[in-house]
Amino acid sequence: MDPLSEKLIDIAAAAALVRRGDTMLVGGFGLVGKPLALVEALLTNPEATQLTVVSNNLGEPGEGLGRLLLEGRIAKAIGSFFTSNPDVVAAHGRGELEVELTPQGTLAEAIRAGGAGIAAFYTRTGAGTKLAEGRETRSFGGLEHLLWPAIRGNVALIRARAADTYGNLVYEKTARNFNPDMATAADVVVAQVDEIVPVGSLDPEAIVTPHLLVDRLVLA
Amino acid sequence: MSDVQRQIAERVARLLQPGEIVNLGIGIPTLVADLLTAADGVHLETENGLLGVGPAPDADRIDASLVNAGKRPVTALPGSSYFSSSESFGLIRGGHVTTAVLGALQVDACGRVANWALAGKPILGVGGAMDLLVGAQRVIVATTHTAKSGAPKIVSECSCPLSSDRPVDVVVTEAATFTLDDRGLTLVEVAADFDYAWVRAHTEAAFGSAEEAQL
């Protein structure tokens, strides 16, 4: 049996943390490292609607965030690659979904900045492209850079392999991706984990997300 | 993999040097991985957070937590490491990746690439290509010489939206290799099954030749 953690809640309680109109950060790259159980639990919370979702993708057709989209829960998506889910393309085409396309590295850095007390940053990425339209620019070293504001969420749903009872997190291979960044950048951070182990049993050198960033744990 | 795609991937693989840190984009660039062996000494990086990408696993060894940027199953070689998305793109924008190999819809006469959106279509995907284009020390474009319609892909001016204002360094097709510098495109190699006249006829952009006598 997993040891007790003060941060452990059941999945319905976790779903209830998301409120109408929230900006919600959701970890994962495609479905890899996506907290699927948490995302699908939101279907049972009718208040989890009119959401702005920050995630690299919006799931696959009918899976993960793709299910929330089909239920009409998502008003706006901020991410880097939505063409892999035709439902997103269709919802956007019907005017039901606002999309803010962000280069993948800029998305990751905006979230990192949001969690690190940096209001905005300049990047070369996207300079001279359509994504630069309407953005403030500045030249450094003779090259145009774009000013990009940080991103923060009301809530972050992330996925890790294991937590200790304090909420320290370790990840699984490339399922790490956006999860550690998102753990820093929301008012409430909920981590879906495969197991919870006693404090002291995770190698401190291997812990990627320190426990002060994690508010709630869900076993799923 | 078609013969043409394989020819392009082989030509790209020959440009990679031992010790390089290489990011392979989706499509033809991914095929380069299958042509490399440990003896080549190239370290593959994937922007979803792995340095040390190994070959695709057998079907019974697939690990759902171990994929490349195309979301295909891969393996991790001895000496590999994992990192978060912000760390990964820090490595990319910070100039720590020596070579990025990217696909292209079009390349213009200055070497600027369009590889994320079709002209006049809604734009809903960008991924990591823009970061790689500004951050990699060297960018190699791996593309068929012409589109399926037969239209040239190396053009005077891109009709598709540009992915970056930074010109790439090398363009490799099944027929030719071009390098880029301040003067624009230079044809440096014509593949065995092609000749200069074919390349000239199927390339809209102006280009010079390094050693016309040999071509």
Short mmCIF file of C-alpha atoms in Angstrom, two decimals:
data_model
loop_
_atom_site.label_atom_id
_atom_site.label_comp_id
_atom_site.label_asym_id
_atom_site.label_seq_id
_atom_site.Cartn_x
_atom_site.Cartn_y
_atom_site.Cartn_z
CA MET A 1 0.00 0.00 0.00
CA ASP A 2 1.18 3.52 -0.77
CA PRO A 3 2.15 5.63 2.25
CA LEU A 4 -0.20 8.47 3.17
CA SER A 5 0.49 11.90 1.78
CA GLU A 6 -1.28 15.03 3.03
CA LYS A 7 -1.40 16.11 -0.60
CA LEU A 8 -3.23 13.00 -1.82
CA ILE A 9 -6.82 13.58 -2.93
CA ASP A 10 -9.21 11.48 -4.98
CA ILE A 11 -9.70 12.19 -8.62
CA ALA A 12 -13.18 13.75 -8.24
CA ALA A 13 -11.77 16.24 -5.72
CA ALA A 14 -8.99 17.03 -8.17
CA ALA A 15 -11.48 17.61 -10.99
CA ALA A 16 -13.43 19.99 -8.71
CA LEU A 17 -10.37 22.26 -8.45
CA VAL A 18 -10.96 23.46 -12.01
CA ARG A 19 -13.43 26.33 -12.32
CA ARG A 20 -15.38 28.00 -15.09
CA GLY A 21 -13.20 30.25 -17.22
CA ASP A 22 -9.92 29.01 -15.74
CA THR A 23 -6.65 29.03 -17.61
CA MET A 24 -5.49 25.44 -17.28
CA LEU A 25 -1.99 24.20 -18.08
CA VAL A 26 -1.91 20.55 -19.15
CA GLY A 27 1.38 18.67 -19.48
CA GLY A 28 2.30 16.20 -22.17
CA PHE A 29 3.54 15.99 -25.73
CA GLY A 30 0.70 14.45 -27.69
CA LEU A 31 -0.59 11.80 -25.31
CA VAL A 32 2.90 11.08 -23.91
CA GLY A 33 3.16 12.42 -20.37
CA LYS A 34 -0.42 13.69 -20.47
CA PRO A 35 -2.40 13.33 -17.21
CA LEU A 36 -5.22 11.54 -19.03
CA ALA A 37 -7.12 10.39 -15.93
CA LEU A 38 -7.25 13.96 -14.58
CA VAL A 39 -8.28 15.40 -17.93
CA GLU A 40 -11.08 12.88 -18.43
CA ALA A 41 -12.27 13.35 -14.83
CA LEU A 42 -13.06 16.96 -15.75
CA LEU A 43 -15.99 15.65 -17.81
CA THR A 44 -17.74 14.91 -14.50
CA ASN A 45 -17.31 18.52 -13.32
CA PRO A 46 -19.74 20.78 -15.24
CA GLU A 47 -17.92 23.86 -13.89
CA ALA A 48 -14.82 22.84 -15.85
CA THR A 49 -15.90 24.79 -18.90
CA GLN A 50 -15.09 27.93 -20.91
CA LEU A 51 -11.50 26.92 -20.32
CA THR A 52 -8.36 28.37 -21.80
CA VAL A 53 -6.12 25.35 -22.20
CA VAL A 54 -2.36 25.73 -22.47
CA SER A 55 -0.92 22.50 -23.85
CA ASN A 56 1.38 21.60 -26.72
CA ASN A 57 -1.49 19.81 -28.47
CA LEU A 58 -5.20 19.28 -27.84
CA GLY A 59 -5.11 15.51 -27.59
CA GLU A 60 -6.07 13.10 -30.31
CA PRO A 61 -9.59 12.75 -31.75
CA GLY A 62 -11.85 11.74 -28.85
CA GLU A 63 -8.96 11.22 -26.43
CA GLY A 64 -7.64 13.35 -23.58
CA LEU A 65 -8.18 17.04 -24.24
CA GLY A 66 -9.81 16.01 -27.52
CA ARG A 67 -12.76 14.71 -25.46
CA LEU A 68 -13.09 17.99 -23.55
CA LEU A 69 -13.06 19.81 -26.87
CA LEU A 70 -15.88 17.65 -28.26
CA GLU A 71 -17.88 18.37 -25.08
CA GLY A 72 -17.54 22.09 -25.80
CA ARG A 73 -15.53 22.79 -22.65
CA ILE A 74 -12.60 24.56 -24.28
CA ALA A 75 -12.96 28.17 -25.44
CA LYS A 76 -9.34 28.86 -26.28
CA ALA A 77 -6.22 26.81 -26.88
CA ILE A 78 -2.64 28.02 -26.54
CA GLY A 79 -0.10 25.57 -27.93
CA SER A 80 2.26 24.73 -30.77
CA PHE A 81 0.71 21.96 -32.84
CA PHE A 82 -3.01 21.43 -33.29
CA THR A 83 -3.15 19.95 -36.80
CA SER A 84 -2.70 16.39 -35.46
CA ASN A 85 -6.30 16.48 -34.18
CA PRO A 86 -8.80 17.16 -37.02
CA ASP A 87 -11.47 17.98 -34.41
CA VAL A 88 -9.42 21.04 -33.43
CA VAL A 89 -9.17 22.18 -37.03
CA ALA A 90 -12.94 21.72 -37.43
CA ALA A 91 -13.84 23.54 -34.18
CA HIS A 92 -11.58 26.41 -35.13
CA GLY A 93 -13.12 26.50 -38.61
CA ARG A 94 -16.62 26.76 -37.08
CA GLY A 95 -15.47 29.67 -34.91
CA GLU A 96 -16.02 27.68 -31.71
CA LEU A 97 -12.40 27.59 -30.65
CA GLU A 98 -9.92 30.42 -30.43
CA VAL A 99 -6.36 29.29 -31.12
CA GLU A 100 -3.15 31.08 -30.13
CA LEU A 101 -0.34 29.38 -31.98
CA THR A 102 3.02 29.58 -30.20
CA PRO A 103 6.32 28.03 -31.32
CA GLN A 104 7.06 25.04 -29.10
CA GLY A 105 10.19 26.50 -27.53
CA THR A 106 8.51 29.84 -26.98
CA LEU A 107 5.59 28.08 -25.32
CA ALA A 108 7.92 26.19 -22.97
CA GLU A 109 9.90 29.33 -22.16
CA ALA A 110 6.76 31.42 -21.59
CA ILE A 111 5.61 28.87 -19.03
CA ARG A 112 9.07 28.69 -17.46
CA ALA A 113 9.11 32.49 -17.26
CA GLY A 114 5.63 32.49 -15.73
CA GLY A 115 6.89 30.26 -12.96
CA ALA A 116 10.13 32.13 -12.47
CA GLY A 117 8.86 35.67 -11.96
CA ILE A 118 9.84 36.88 -15.43
CA ALA A 119 7.09 39.00 -16.99
CA ALA A 120 8.18 38.61 -20.62
CA PHE A 121 11.23 37.78 -22.70
CA TYR A 122 12.75 38.47 -26.11
CA THR A 123 13.40 35.63 -28.53
CA ARG A 124 14.64 35.32 -32.10
CA THR A 125 12.12 32.56 -32.70
CA GLY A 126 9.36 33.67 -35.03
CA ALA A 127 11.02 36.93 -36.09
CA GLY A 128 10.10 37.82 -39.65
CA THR A 129 7.18 35.38 -39.73
CA LYS A 130 3.41 35.65 -39.51
CA LEU A 131 3.68 34.92 -35.78
CA ALA A 132 5.47 38.24 -35.37
CA GLU A 133 2.42 40.19 -36.55
CA GLY A 134 1.15 42.52 -33.84
CA ARG A 135 4.02 41.70 -31.48
CA GLU A 136 6.50 44.15 -30.05
CA THR A 137 9.96 43.70 -31.55
CA ARG A 138 13.40 44.93 -30.67
CA SER A 139 16.78 44.55 -32.29
CA PHE A 140 19.64 42.96 -30.37
CA GLY A 141 22.97 42.48 -32.14
CA GLY A 142 21.35 43.63 -35.37
CA LEU A 143 18.77 40.85 -35.29
CA GLU A 144 15.05 41.24 -34.73
CA HIS A 145 13.63 39.62 -31.59
CA LEU A 146 10.01 39.21 -30.49
CA LEU A 147 8.75 40.16 -27.06
CA TRP A 148 6.71 37.30 -25.66
CA PRO A 149 4.72 37.54 -22.41
CA ALA A 150 4.97 34.86 -19.75
CA ILE A 151 2.16 32.34 -19.28
CA ARG A 152 0.61 31.35 -15.97
CA GLY A 153 -2.42 29.24 -15.16
CA ASN A 154 -5.04 29.09 -12.43
CA VAL A 155 -4.44 25.38 -12.36
CA ALA A 156 -1.89 22.94 -13.81
CA LEU A 157 -2.60 19.28 -14.43
CA ILE A 158 0.65 17.36 -14.79
CA ARG A 159 1.83 13.77 -14.99
CA ALA A 160 4.82 12.24 -13.24
CA ARG A 161 5.93 8.66 -12.68
CA ALA A 162 6.21 8.84 -8.91
CA ALA A 163 5.91 11.19 -5.97
CA ASP A 164 7.10 10.88 -2.42
CA THR A 165 4.69 11.82 0.33
CA TYR A 166 6.01 15.39 0.34
CA GLY A 167 5.16 15.69 -3.36
CA ASN A 168 8.66 15.55 -4.81
CA LEU A 169 8.34 14.27 -8.39
CA VAL A 170 10.33 12.04 -10.73
CA TYR A 171 9.37 11.54 -14.35
CA GLU A 172 9.49 8.78 -16.95
CA LYS A 173 11.76 9.32 -19.99
CA THR A 174 10.26 11.61 -22.65
CA ALA A 175 6.99 11.75 -20.69
CA ARG A 176 8.71 14.53 -18.73
CA ASN A 177 8.40 17.20 -21.48
CA PHE A 178 6.26 20.20 -20.38
CA ASN A 179 5.32 18.77 -16.97
CA PRO A 180 8.17 20.21 -14.85
CA ASP A 181 7.73 23.63 -16.47
CA MET A 182 4.00 23.66 -15.82
CA ALA A 183 4.55 22.62 -12.21
CA THR A 184 6.10 26.05 -11.63
CA ALA A 185 3.50 28.23 -13.29
CA ALA A 186 0.02 27.77 -11.80
CA ASP A 187 -1.77 28.74 -8.60
CA VAL A 188 -2.79 25.12 -7.99
CA VAL A 189 -0.66 22.23 -9.27
CA VAL A 190 -2.13 18.74 -9.38
CA ALA A 191 0.13 15.82 -10.28
CA GLN A 192 -1.20 12.49 -11.50
CA VAL A 193 1.32 9.83 -10.46
CA ASP A 194 1.64 6.05 -10.81
CA GLU A 195 2.85 5.59 -7.23
CA ILE A 196 3.60 7.42 -3.99
CA VAL A 197 6.68 6.34 -2.06
CA PRO A 198 7.94 7.24 1.44
CA VAL A 199 9.95 10.43 1.87
CA GLY A 200 13.62 9.59 1.59
CA SER A 201 13.20 6.83 -0.96
CA LEU A 202 13.68 9.07 -4.03
CA ASP A 203 17.28 9.99 -4.82
CA PRO A 204 17.50 13.77 -4.18
CA GLU A 205 19.70 14.04 -7.29
CA ALA A 206 16.95 12.45 -9.37
CA ILE A 207 14.06 14.62 -8.17
CA VAL A 208 13.10 16.95 -11.02
CA THR A 209 10.21 18.84 -9.39
CA PRO A 210 10.73 19.76 -5.72
CA HIS A 211 7.70 19.33 -3.47
CA LEU A 212 7.07 23.04 -2.82
CA LEU A 213 5.68 23.28 -6.36
CA VAL A 214 3.15 20.49 -5.98
CA ASP A 215 -0.17 21.13 -4.20
CA ARG A 216 -2.13 17.94 -4.80
CA LEU A 217 -1.39 14.34 -5.78
CA VAL A 218 -3.72 11.91 -7.50
CA LEU A 219 -2.97 8.21 -7.89
CA ALA A 220 -4.16 6.96 -11.26
CA MET B 1 10.52 4.89 -47.55
CA SER B 2 10.59 5.62 -51.27
CA ASP B 3 13.82 5.47 -53.27
CA VAL B 4 13.81 9.24 -53.66
CA GLN B 5 13.39 9.81 -49.93
CA ARG B 6 16.17 7.33 -49.22
CA GLN B 7 18.49 9.03 -51.70
CA ILE B 8 17.92 12.37 -49.98
CA ALA B 9 18.45 10.89 -46.52
CA GLU B 10 21.69 9.23 -47.67
CA ARG B 11 23.00 12.49 -49.06
CA VAL B 12 22.21 14.25 -45.77
CA ALA B 13 23.81 11.49 -43.69
CA ARG B 14 27.09 11.98 -45.57
CA LEU B 15 27.18 15.63 -44.44
CA LEU B 16 27.13 14.76 -40.72
CA GLN B 17 30.41 14.65 -38.84
CA PRO B 18 31.44 12.54 -35.84
CA GLY B 19 30.68 14.31 -32.56
CA GLU B 20 27.83 16.38 -33.95
CA ILE B 21 24.61 16.94 -31.98
CA VAL B 22 21.88 16.55 -34.58
CA ASN B 23 18.15 17.22 -34.48
CA LEU B 24 16.10 15.50 -37.16
CA GLY B 25 12.78 17.00 -38.18
CA ILE B 26 9.67 15.07 -39.16
CA GLY B 27 9.45 13.41 -42.58
CA ILE B 28 12.50 12.78 -44.77
CA PRO B 29 14.90 14.04 -42.04
CA THR B 30 13.72 11.25 -39.71
CA LEU B 31 14.92 8.69 -42.25
CA VAL B 32 18.50 9.84 -41.68
CA ALA B 33 18.43 8.13 -38.26
CA ASP B 34 18.07 4.71 -39.90
CA LEU B 35 21.22 5.29 -41.95
CA LEU B 36 23.48 6.16 -39.01
CA THR B 37 25.43 3.64 -36.95
CA ALA B 38 27.38 4.02 -33.73
CA ALA B 39 30.51 4.24 -35.89
CA ASP B 40 29.26 7.54 -37.32
CA GLY B 41 29.63 9.11 -33.86
CA VAL B 42 26.58 11.37 -34.28
CA HIS B 43 24.42 12.12 -31.22
CA LEU B 44 20.75 12.56 -32.08
CA GLU B 45 18.64 14.96 -30.04
CA THR B 46 14.86 15.22 -30.11
CA GLU B 47 13.15 18.40 -28.93
CA ASN B 48 10.63 16.59 -26.76
CA GLY B 49 13.47 16.00 -24.35
CA LEU B 50 16.07 13.34 -25.21
CA LEU B 51 19.73 13.43 -26.23
CA GLY B 52 20.88 9.98 -27.36
CA VAL B 53 18.01 8.82 -29.56
CA GLY B 54 18.47 5.21 -30.68
CA PRO B 55 16.79 3.17 -33.41
CA ALA B 56 13.10 2.28 -33.35
CA PRO B 57 12.41 -0.68 -31.03
CA ASP B 58 10.98 -4.03 -32.07
CA ALA B 59 7.19 -4.11 -31.72
CA ASP B 60 7.36 -6.06 -28.44
CA ARG B 61 9.84 -3.59 -26.91
CA ILE B 62 7.88 -0.35 -27.47
CA ASP B 63 7.87 1.96 -24.46
CA ALA B 64 4.92 4.38 -24.49
CA SER B 65 7.01 6.93 -22.56
CA LEU B 66 9.83 6.98 -25.10
CA VAL B 67 9.06 8.77 -28.37
CA ASN B 68 10.65 11.22 -30.78
CA ALA B 69 9.26 14.57 -31.91
CA GLY B 70 7.14 12.76 -34.49
CA LYS B 71 5.61 10.81 -31.56
CA ARG B 72 7.11 7.58 -32.94
CA PRO B 73 8.61 5.01 -30.55
CA VAL B 74 12.39 5.21 -30.22
CA THR B 75 15.05 3.82 -27.89
CA ALA B 76 17.55 5.63 -25.69
CA LEU B 77 21.23 4.75 -26.19
CA PRO B 78 23.80 4.36 -23.39
CA GLY B 79 24.88 7.86 -22.37
CA SER B 80 21.50 9.40 -23.16
CA SER B 81 19.78 12.00 -21.00
CA TYR B 82 16.27 13.40 -20.59
CA PHE B 83 15.28 17.02 -20.07
CA SER B 84 12.17 19.18 -19.87
CA SER B 85 10.75 21.13 -22.80
CA SER B 86 12.15 24.48 -21.60
CA GLU B 87 15.60 22.93 -21.10
CA SER B 88 15.37 21.27 -24.49
CA PHE B 89 14.58 24.48 -26.32
CA GLY B 90 17.21 26.28 -24.27
CA LEU B 91 19.70 23.83 -25.79
CA ILE B 92 18.27 24.54 -29.24
CA ARG B 93 17.99 28.34 -29.12
CA GLY B 94 21.22 28.55 -27.15
CA GLY B 95 23.20 27.23 -30.10
CA HIS B 96 24.15 23.90 -28.50
CA VAL B 97 22.69 21.78 -31.30
CA THR B 98 25.25 21.63 -34.12
CA THR B 99 22.95 20.62 -36.97
CA ALA B 100 19.21 20.61 -37.54
CA VAL B 101 17.85 18.72 -40.53
CA LEU B 102 14.44 20.03 -41.53
CA GLY B 103 11.93 19.41 -44.27
CA ALA B 104 10.58 22.24 -46.40
CA LEU B 105 7.60 23.18 -48.47
CA GLN B 106 9.70 25.83 -50.23
CA VAL B 107 13.13 27.46 -50.00
CA ASP B 108 13.72 30.92 -51.45
CA ALA B 109 16.73 32.30 -53.29
CA CYS B 110 18.20 33.63 -50.02
CA GLY B 111 17.83 30.23 -48.35
CA ARG B 112 14.85 31.17 -46.22
CA VAL B 113 12.50 28.27 -45.56
CA ALA B 114 8.73 27.88 -45.55
CA ASN B 115 7.89 24.64 -43.77
CA TRP B 116 4.92 25.17 -41.47
CA ALA B 117 1.91 26.37 -43.40
CA LEU B 118 0.37 26.40 -46.84
CA ALA B 119 -0.47 29.70 -48.46
CA GLY B 120 -4.00 30.84 -47.69
CA LYS B 121 -4.85 27.98 -45.30
CA PRO B 122 -5.59 28.38 -41.57
CA ILE B 123 -2.36 27.97 -39.60
CA LEU B 124 -2.80 25.65 -36.64
CA GLY B 125 0.57 23.97 -36.27
CA VAL B 126 4.11 25.28 -35.90
CA GLY B 127 5.88 22.88 -33.53
CA GLY B 128 9.59 23.39 -32.93
CA ALA B 129 10.81 24.23 -36.42
CA MET B 130 11.04 28.00 -35.83
CA ASP B 131 13.20 27.46 -32.75
CA LEU B 132 15.51 25.08 -34.61
CA LEU B 133 15.81 27.51 -37.51
CA VAL B 134 17.04 30.32 -35.31
CA GLY B 135 19.07 28.24 -32.88
CA ALA B 136 20.93 25.42 -34.60
CA GLN B 137 24.52 26.21 -35.60
CA ARG B 138 23.87 24.72 -39.04
CA VAL B 139 20.54 24.01 -40.73
CA ILE B 140 20.28 21.46 -43.53
CA VAL B 141 17.06 21.33 -45.51
CA ALA B 142 16.18 17.86 -46.80
CA THR B 143 13.48 17.99 -49.44
CA THR B 144 12.38 16.58 -52.76
CA HIS B 145 13.53 18.85 -55.56
CA THR B 146 9.98 19.44 -56.75
CA ALA B 147 6.50 19.22 -55.22
CA LYS B 148 4.15 16.36 -56.13
CA SER B 149 2.66 18.70 -58.75
CA GLY B 150 6.09 18.98 -60.34
CA ALA B 151 6.44 22.62 -59.29
CA PRO B 152 9.93 23.67 -58.16
CA LYS B 153 10.39 23.89 -54.37
CA ILE B 154 13.51 26.03 -54.62
CA VAL B 155 11.91 29.28 -55.69
CA SER B 156 12.68 32.98 -56.17
CA GLU B 157 10.19 33.90 -53.47
CA CYS B 158 8.16 31.61 -51.19
CA SER B 159 4.40 31.71 -51.67
CA CYS B 160 3.98 29.84 -48.37
CA PRO B 161 4.62 31.73 -45.10
CA LEU B 162 8.28 31.83 -44.05
CA SER B 163 9.37 29.92 -40.94
CA SER B 164 12.26 32.25 -40.11
CA ASP B 165 14.19 35.21 -41.47
CA ARG B 166 17.41 33.22 -41.02
CA PRO B 167 18.70 31.54 -44.19
CA VAL B 168 19.59 27.86 -43.95
CA ASP B 169 23.10 26.63 -44.69
CA VAL B 170 22.60 23.65 -47.00
CA VAL B 171 19.75 22.39 -49.20
CA VAL B 172 19.81 18.71 -50.15
CA THR B 173 17.47 17.14 -52.71
CA GLU B 174 17.56 13.86 -54.60
CA ALA B 175 19.19 15.72 -57.47
CA ALA B 176 21.49 18.31 -55.99
CA THR B 177 23.16 19.91 -53.01
CA PHE B 178 23.23 23.68 -52.64
CA THR B 179 25.04 25.78 -50.06
CA LEU B 180 24.00 29.25 -48.95
CA ASP B 181 26.03 32.36 -48.26
CA ASP B 182 25.63 36.11 -48.70
CA ARG B 183 25.47 35.67 -52.47
CA GLY B 184 22.61 33.19 -52.23
CA LEU B 185 22.42 29.63 -53.52
CA THR B 186 25.45 27.82 -54.87
CA LEU B 187 25.14 24.42 -56.53
CA VAL B 188 27.92 22.26 -55.11
CA GLU B 189 26.92 18.76 -56.17
CA VAL B 190 24.71 17.06 -58.75
CA ALA B 191 23.61 13.51 -58.00
CA ALA B 192 24.74 10.68 -60.27
CA ASP B 193 21.37 10.14 -61.96
CA PHE B 194 20.89 13.83 -62.75
CA ASP B 195 22.73 16.54 -64.68
CA TYR B 196 23.15 20.29 -64.55
CA ALA B 197 20.46 20.88 -67.18
CA TRP B 198 17.88 18.94 -65.13
CA VAL B 199 18.73 20.90 -61.99
CA ARG B 200 18.57 24.20 -63.90
CA ALA B 201 15.20 23.29 -65.42
CA HIS B 202 13.67 22.25 -62.08
CA THR B 203 14.98 25.09 -59.92
CA GLU B 204 13.17 28.42 -60.10
CA ALA B 205 15.59 30.37 -57.91
CA ALA B 206 18.78 31.74 -59.36
CA PHE B 207 21.91 29.90 -58.26
CA GLY B 208 25.63 29.95 -58.93
CA SER B 209 27.88 26.97 -59.39
CA ALA B 210 30.97 26.26 -57.33
CA GLU B 211 32.87 24.39 -60.01
CA GLU B 212 30.91 24.59 -63.22
CA ALA B 213 33.53 22.59 -65.03
CA GLN B 214 32.71 19.54 -62.96
CA LEU B 215 28.94 19.79 -63.25
#
